[in-house]
Coordinates of C-alpha atoms in Angstrom, one line a residue:
X194 CA -27.5 -87.2 -41.3
X195 CA -25.8 -85.4 -38.5
X196 CA -23.4 -84.0 -41.0
X197 CA -26.2 -82.5 -43.0
X198 CA -27.7 -80.8 -40.0
X199 CA -24.4 -79.2 -39.1
X200 CA -23.9 -77.9 -42.6
X201 CA -27.4 -76.3 -42.5
X202 CA -26.8 -74.5 -39.2
X203 CA -23.8 -72.5 -40.2
X204 CA -24.5 -68.8 -40.0
X205 CA -24.3 -66.5 -42.8
X206 CA -23.0 -62.9 -42.3
X207 CA -25.6 -60.5 -43.5
X208 CA -24.4 -57.6 -45.6
X209 CA -25.1 -54.2 -44.0
X210 CA -28.2 -52.6 -45.3
X211 CA -29.1 -49.0 -46.0
X212 CA -31.2 -49.1 -42.8
X213 CA -28.2 -50.0 -40.7
X214 CA -26.3 -47.1 -42.1
X215 CA -29.1 -44.7 -41.4
X216 CA -29.3 -45.9 -37.7
X217 CA -25.6 -45.3 -37.2
X218 CA -25.5 -41.9 -39.0
X219 CA -28.6 -40.7 -37.0
X220 CA -27.0 -41.8 -33.7
X221 CA -23.7 -40.1 -34.5
X222 CA -25.5 -36.9 -35.5
X223 CA -27.6 -36.9 -32.3
X224 CA -24.5 -37.5 -30.1
X225 CA -22.6 -34.5 -31.8
X226 CA -25.7 -32.3 -31.5
X227 CA -26.2 -33.2 -27.8
X228 CA -22.5 -32.5 -27.1
X229 CA -22.8 -29.1 -28.9
X230 CA -25.8 -28.2 -26.8
X231 CA -24.3 -29.3 -23.5
X232 CA -20.8 -27.7 -24.0
X233 CA -21.9 -24.0 -23.2
X234 CA -23.5 -25.2 -20.0
X235 CA -20.4 -27.1 -18.9
X236 CA -18.3 -24.0 -19.8
X237 CA -20.5 -21.7 -17.7
X238 CA -19.5 -23.7 -14.6
X239 CA -15.9 -22.6 -14.9
X240 CA -14.9 -19.4 -13.1
X241 CA -14.3 -16.4 -15.2
X242 CA -11.0 -14.6 -15.5
X243 CA -11.9 -11.9 -13.0
X244 CA -12.7 -14.5 -10.3
X245 CA -9.5 -16.4 -11.0
X246 CA -7.5 -13.1 -10.8
X247 CA -9.2 -12.2 -7.5
X248 CA -7.8 -15.2 -5.8
X249 CA -4.3 -14.5 -6.9
X250 CA -1.7 -13.5 -4.2
X251 CA -1.3 -9.7 -3.6
X252 CA 2.2 -8.2 -3.3
X253 CA 2.4 -5.2 -1.0
X254 CA 5.4 -2.8 -0.7
X255 CA 6.0 -2.2 3.0
X256 CA 8.6 0.6 2.5
X257 CA 6.2 3.6 2.5
X258 CA 4.3 2.4 5.6
X259 CA 5.4 4.5 8.6
X260 CA 5.7 3.1 12.2
X261 CA 2.3 3.1 13.9
X262 CA 0.5 3.2 10.5
X263 CA -2.2 0.7 9.4
X264 CA -2.7 0.0 5.7
X265 CA -5.8 -1.6 4.3
X266 CA -5.6 -3.9 1.2
X267 CA -8.0 -6.3 -0.3
X268 CA -7.3 -10.0 -1.1
X269 CA -10.1 -12.3 -2.5
X270 CA -12.6 -9.5 -1.7
X271 CA -11.7 -9.5 2.0
X272 CA -10.2 -6.6 3.9
X273 CA -6.7 -7.1 5.2
X274 CA -5.0 -4.8 7.8
X275 CA -1.2 -4.5 7.6
X276 CA 0.1 -2.7 10.8
X277 CA 3.6 -1.5 11.2
X278 CA 4.0 -1.8 14.9
X279 CA 6.2 0.4 17.1
X280 CA 8.6 -1.1 19.6
X281 CA 6.3 0.0 22.4
X282 CA 3.3 -1.8 20.7
X283 CA 5.4 -5.0 20.3
X284 CA 6.5 -4.9 23.9
X285 CA 2.9 -4.3 25.2
X286 CA 1.6 -7.2 23.1
X287 CA 4.3 -9.5 24.2
X288 CA 3.9 -8.7 27.9
X289 CA 0.2 -9.7 28.1
X290 CA -0.7 -12.6 30.3
X291 CA -1.9 -15.0 27.7
X292 CA -4.1 -17.0 30.2
X293 CA -6.2 -13.8 30.8
X294 CA -7.2 -13.6 27.1
X295 CA -10.6 -14.9 25.8
X296 CA -8.9 -16.5 22.8
X297 CA -5.4 -17.2 24.2
X298 CA -2.7 -16.8 21.7
X299 CA 0.8 -15.3 22.3
X300 CA 1.9 -12.4 20.2
X301 CA 4.8 -14.5 18.8
X302 CA 2.2 -16.9 17.2
X303 CA 0.6 -14.0 15.3
X304 CA 3.6 -12.6 13.5
X305 CA 6.4 -14.1 11.5
X306 CA 9.8 -14.8 13.1
X307 CA 12.1 -11.8 12.9
X308 CA 9.3 -9.6 11.6
X309 CA 7.4 -8.7 14.8
X310 CA 7.0 -5.1 13.6
X311 CA 4.6 -6.3 10.9
X312 CA 1.1 -7.6 11.9
X313 CA -1.1 -8.9 9.0
X314 CA -4.7 -9.7 10.0
X315 CA -8.2 -9.9 8.4
X316 CA -9.9 -6.5 8.8
X317 CA -13.4 -7.6 10.0
X318 CA -14.6 -7.9 13.5
X319 CA -15.1 -11.5 14.5
X320 CA -18.5 -10.7 16.1
X321 CA -20.6 -9.6 13.1
X322 CA -18.1 -8.6 10.5
X323 CA -18.0 -4.9 11.0
X324 CA -14.8 -3.0 10.2
X325 CA -13.0 -1.9 13.4
X326 CA -11.3 1.4 13.7
X327 CA -7.5 1.3 13.9
X328 CA -5.3 2.9 16.6
X329 CA -8.4 3.0 18.8
X330 CA -9.8 1.5 21.9
X331 CA -8.4 0.9 25.4
X332 CA -5.4 -1.0 24.0
X333 CA -4.7 1.3 21.0
X334 CA -5.3 -1.6 18.7
X335 CA -8.7 -1.7 17.0
X336 CA -12.2 -0.8 18.3
X337 CA -15.4 -1.8 16.7
X338 CA -17.9 1.1 17.2
X339 CA -20.9 -1.0 16.2
X340 CA -20.9 -3.4 19.1
X341 CA -18.0 -2.5 21.2
X342 CA -15.4 -5.2 20.5
X343 CA -11.9 -4.2 21.5
X344 CA -8.7 -5.7 20.0
X345 CA -5.1 -5.1 21.1
X346 CA -2.1 -4.3 18.9
X347 CA -1.7 -8.0 18.1
X348 CA -5.3 -8.3 16.9
X349 CA -6.4 -10.3 20.0
X350 CA -9.8 -9.8 21.4
X351 CA -9.7 -8.0 24.7
X352 CA -13.3 -7.0 25.3
X353 CA -16.8 -6.8 23.8
X354 CA -18.8 -9.5 22.1
X355 CA -16.2 -10.7 19.6
X356 CA -15.6 -14.4 20.3
X357 CA -12.1 -14.8 18.8
X358 CA -9.0 -12.9 17.7
X359 CA -8.8 -11.2 14.3
X360 CA -7.8 -14.1 12.0
X361 CA -4.4 -14.2 10.2
X362 CA -4.5 -14.7 6.4
X363 CA -1.8 -16.8 4.6
X364 CA 1.2 -14.5 3.9
X365 CA 4.9 -14.6 3.4
X366 CA 7.7 -12.1 3.2
X367 CA 9.3 -11.9 -0.3
X368 CA 12.0 -9.5 1.1
X369 CA 12.4 -7.1 4.0
X370 CA 10.1 -4.6 2.2
X371 CA 7.7 -6.9 0.4
X372 CA 4.9 -9.1 1.7
X373 CA 2.8 -11.5 -0.4
X374 CA -0.7 -12.0 0.9
X375 CA -2.3 -15.3 -0.2
X376 CA 0.9 -17.3 -0.3
X377 CA 2.4 -19.3 2.5
X378 CA 6.2 -19.4 2.9
X379 CA 7.8 -22.2 1.0
X380 CA 10.3 -24.5 2.8

């Protein structure tokens, strides 16, 4: 009797029906349609080519920049000052008592070793983002006419409401006459 019950409880594999096929086909079509609709939205989140190019490093030829001249370039939409400092400007910046500065930083920490004649800094006042005038002010560095901030030839704040020095962007020298802004030196 037990053998007859076991024989009756064996399962039979049902053959797929047309309804099963329609469920699977409809689900697959819905998944493909959903992916087709979502794809443009996902693609719109990626930056466009102009944005990617704007973040690329900028190479600047230093050969035509005369001593005492300040050149303005843009990197990632931000103004960058490149100053070719004279020996007198370098000496004056190095001779400053660092303890007397609002944002103490020696001149040697603001330039690359062996390239003290080249100062590369962001070109916006650290107070409210105005563009300071070069070769101006009490220290012949930069002067912000909007609110009166004064920076020396090393880009260090020496007076006015600016709280910190002009920041230094990432940069490296490719050669004696080429600087690449937006790229740190590789070891």
